[in-house]
Amino acid sequence: MSIASSNTSVRVPAGFRNLLEGLAREVLREQPTNVVAFAAQHFQKLLEEREAGGIDPVAWGAMLED
């Protein structure tokens, strides 16, 4: 099955790259046996920190990318 090529450019949302790099660093550091569960816990922790008034990792990553 072939996929037609397109001239459409997909933009990565601001801060997304930094967010995924942070996850990758933690996965490499922790070496979890269940990466999907680890990622879910990682993002839940980031969400809880953001809701508690801490730093928003997406906003922070967007600033770093600019």
Short mmCIF file of N, CA and C in Angstrom, two decimals:
data_model
loop_
_atom_site.label_atom_id
_atom_site.label_comp_id
_atom_site.label_asym_id
_atom_site.label_seq_id
_atom_site.Cartn_x
_atom_site.Cartn_y
_atom_site.Cartn_z
N MET A 1 0.84 -1.16 0.00
CA MET A 1 0.00 0.00 0.00
C MET A 1 0.89 1.23 0.00
N SER A 2 0.63 2.15 -0.89
CA SER A 2 1.44 3.35 -0.95
C SER A 2 0.65 4.54 -0.39
N ILE A 3 1.39 5.47 0.10
CA ILE A 3 0.80 6.69 0.65
C ILE A 3 1.20 7.84 -0.26
N ALA A 4 0.23 8.58 -0.72
CA ALA A 4 0.51 9.71 -1.59
C ALA A 4 1.29 10.76 -0.83
N SER A 5 2.29 11.31 -1.46
CA SER A 5 3.06 12.37 -0.81
C SER A 5 2.25 13.65 -0.83
N SER A 6 2.57 14.51 0.09
CA SER A 6 1.83 15.75 0.22
C SER A 6 2.79 16.89 0.48
N ASN A 7 2.41 18.05 0.07
CA ASN A 7 3.22 19.24 0.34
C ASN A 7 2.84 19.87 1.67
N THR A 8 1.93 19.23 2.39
CA THR A 8 1.49 19.76 3.67
C THR A 8 2.61 19.63 4.70
N SER A 9 2.83 20.71 5.40
CA SER A 9 3.85 20.73 6.44
C SER A 9 3.17 20.62 7.80
N VAL A 10 3.64 19.72 8.62
CA VAL A 10 3.08 19.53 9.95
C VAL A 10 3.96 20.26 10.95
N ARG A 11 3.34 21.13 11.74
CA ARG A 11 4.08 21.85 12.77
C ARG A 11 3.97 21.14 14.11
N VAL A 12 5.08 20.99 14.75
CA VAL A 12 5.10 20.41 16.09
C VAL A 12 4.71 21.52 17.07
N PRO A 13 3.77 21.26 17.97
CA PRO A 13 3.36 22.30 18.92
C PRO A 13 4.54 22.78 19.77
N ALA A 14 4.51 24.05 20.14
CA ALA A 14 5.57 24.64 20.96
C ALA A 14 5.70 23.87 22.27
N GLY A 15 6.91 23.52 22.62
CA GLY A 15 7.19 22.81 23.86
C GLY A 15 7.12 21.30 23.77
N PHE A 16 6.56 20.78 22.68
CA PHE A 16 6.36 19.33 22.55
C PHE A 16 7.69 18.59 22.47
N ARG A 17 8.60 19.14 21.70
CA ARG A 17 9.91 18.48 21.56
C ARG A 17 10.61 18.38 22.91
N ASN A 18 10.59 19.48 23.65
CA ASN A 18 11.23 19.50 24.96
C ASN A 18 10.56 18.51 25.91
N LEU A 19 9.24 18.41 25.84
CA LEU A 19 8.49 17.49 26.68
C LEU A 19 8.89 16.04 26.39
N LEU A 20 9.00 15.69 25.11
CA LEU A 20 9.39 14.33 24.75
C LEU A 20 10.85 14.03 25.07
N GLU A 21 11.71 15.04 24.95
CA GLU A 21 13.11 14.84 25.32
C GLU A 21 13.23 14.58 26.82
N GLY A 22 12.42 15.26 27.61
CA GLY A 22 12.42 15.02 29.05
C GLY A 22 11.98 13.60 29.38
N LEU A 23 10.95 13.12 28.69
CA LEU A 23 10.50 11.74 28.89
C LEU A 23 11.60 10.76 28.48
N ALA A 24 12.22 11.01 27.35
CA ALA A 24 13.29 10.11 26.87
C ALA A 24 14.43 10.05 27.88
N ARG A 25 14.82 11.20 28.43
CA ARG A 25 15.89 11.24 29.44
C ARG A 25 15.53 10.38 30.65
N GLU A 26 14.28 10.52 31.13
CA GLU A 26 13.86 9.76 32.30
C GLU A 26 13.77 8.27 32.01
N VAL A 27 13.33 7.91 30.82
CA VAL A 27 13.27 6.48 30.44
C VAL A 27 14.68 5.91 30.41
N LEU A 28 15.62 6.65 29.84
CA LEU A 28 17.00 6.15 29.80
C LEU A 28 17.62 6.07 31.19
N ARG A 29 17.27 7.01 32.04
CA ARG A 29 17.82 7.02 33.40
C ARG A 29 17.24 5.88 34.23
N GLU A 30 15.92 5.68 34.16
CA GLU A 30 15.24 4.69 35.01
C GLU A 30 15.23 3.28 34.43
N GLN A 31 15.29 3.15 33.10
CA GLN A 31 15.23 1.85 32.43
C GLN A 31 14.01 1.03 32.90
N PRO A 32 12.80 1.59 32.78
CA PRO A 32 11.62 0.85 33.25
C PRO A 32 11.31 -0.35 32.37
N THR A 33 10.72 -1.38 32.97
CA THR A 33 10.34 -2.55 32.18
C THR A 33 9.07 -2.28 31.38
N ASN A 34 8.20 -1.40 31.89
CA ASN A 34 6.97 -1.04 31.20
C ASN A 34 7.03 0.44 30.86
N VAL A 35 7.49 0.75 29.67
CA VAL A 35 7.71 2.14 29.26
C VAL A 35 6.40 2.91 29.17
N VAL A 36 5.34 2.26 28.71
CA VAL A 36 4.05 2.94 28.57
C VAL A 36 3.52 3.37 29.94
N ALA A 37 3.56 2.48 30.91
CA ALA A 37 3.10 2.81 32.26
C ALA A 37 4.00 3.89 32.87
N PHE A 38 5.29 3.80 32.62
CA PHE A 38 6.23 4.80 33.12
C PHE A 38 5.91 6.17 32.53
N ALA A 39 5.64 6.20 31.22
CA ALA A 39 5.31 7.47 30.55
C ALA A 39 4.02 8.05 31.12
N ALA A 40 3.03 7.21 31.37
CA ALA A 40 1.78 7.69 31.94
C ALA A 40 2.02 8.30 33.31
N GLN A 41 2.82 7.65 34.13
CA GLN A 41 3.14 8.19 35.47
C GLN A 41 3.94 9.47 35.36
N HIS A 42 4.86 9.52 34.42
CA HIS A 42 5.70 10.71 34.22
C HIS A 42 4.83 11.91 33.86
N PHE A 43 3.92 11.72 32.89
CA PHE A 43 3.07 12.83 32.47
C PHE A 43 2.05 13.19 33.54
N GLN A 44 1.59 12.21 34.32
CA GLN A 44 0.67 12.51 35.42
C GLN A 44 1.37 13.37 36.47
N LYS A 45 2.62 13.05 36.75
CA LYS A 45 3.40 13.83 37.72
C LYS A 45 3.58 15.27 37.22
N LEU A 46 3.89 15.44 35.94
CA LEU A 46 4.04 16.78 35.38
C LEU A 46 2.73 17.56 35.45
N LEU A 47 1.62 16.88 35.18
CA LEU A 47 0.31 17.52 35.25
C LEU A 47 0.00 17.97 36.67
N GLU A 48 0.27 17.11 37.64
CA GLU A 48 0.03 17.44 39.04
C GLU A 48 0.89 18.63 39.48
N GLU A 49 2.14 18.66 39.04
CA GLU A 49 3.02 19.79 39.37
C GLU A 49 2.49 21.08 38.77
N ARG A 50 2.02 21.02 37.53
CA ARG A 50 1.49 22.21 36.87
C ARG A 50 0.24 22.70 37.59
N GLU A 51 -0.65 21.78 37.94
CA GLU A 51 -1.89 22.16 38.62
C GLU A 51 -1.65 22.68 40.03
N ALA A 52 -0.55 22.27 40.65
CA ALA A 52 -0.22 22.74 41.99
C ALA A 52 0.43 24.12 41.96
N GLY A 53 0.54 24.69 40.77
CA GLY A 53 1.12 26.03 40.67
C GLY A 53 2.59 26.03 40.35
N GLY A 54 3.10 24.89 40.03
CA GLY A 54 4.52 24.80 39.67
C GLY A 54 4.74 25.23 38.23
N ILE A 55 5.87 24.89 37.73
CA ILE A 55 6.25 25.25 36.37
C ILE A 55 5.51 24.36 35.37
N ASP A 56 5.01 24.97 34.32
CA ASP A 56 4.37 24.22 33.24
C ASP A 56 5.48 23.78 32.28
N PRO A 57 5.75 22.47 32.18
CA PRO A 57 6.87 22.02 31.35
C PRO A 57 6.70 22.35 29.87
N VAL A 58 5.46 22.43 29.40
CA VAL A 58 5.24 22.76 27.99
C VAL A 58 5.57 24.23 27.74
N ALA A 59 5.11 25.10 28.63
CA ALA A 59 5.41 26.53 28.49
C ALA A 59 6.92 26.77 28.62
N TRP A 60 7.53 26.10 29.56
CA TRP A 60 8.98 26.23 29.76
C TRP A 60 9.74 25.74 28.53
N GLY A 61 9.32 24.61 28.00
CA GLY A 61 9.97 24.06 26.80
C GLY A 61 9.78 24.97 25.61
N ALA A 62 8.63 25.60 25.49
CA ALA A 62 8.38 26.52 24.40
C ALA A 62 9.32 27.72 24.48
N MET A 63 9.57 28.20 25.69
CA MET A 63 10.51 29.32 25.87
C MET A 63 11.92 28.90 25.47
N LEU A 64 12.30 27.68 25.81
CA LEU A 64 13.64 27.20 25.48
C LEU A 64 13.83 27.02 23.97
N GLU A 65 12.75 26.65 23.29
CA GLU A 65 12.83 26.39 21.85
C GLU A 65 12.90 27.68 21.04
N ASP A 66 12.43 28.78 21.61
CA ASP A 66 12.43 30.06 20.86
C ASP A 66 13.80 30.66 20.74
#
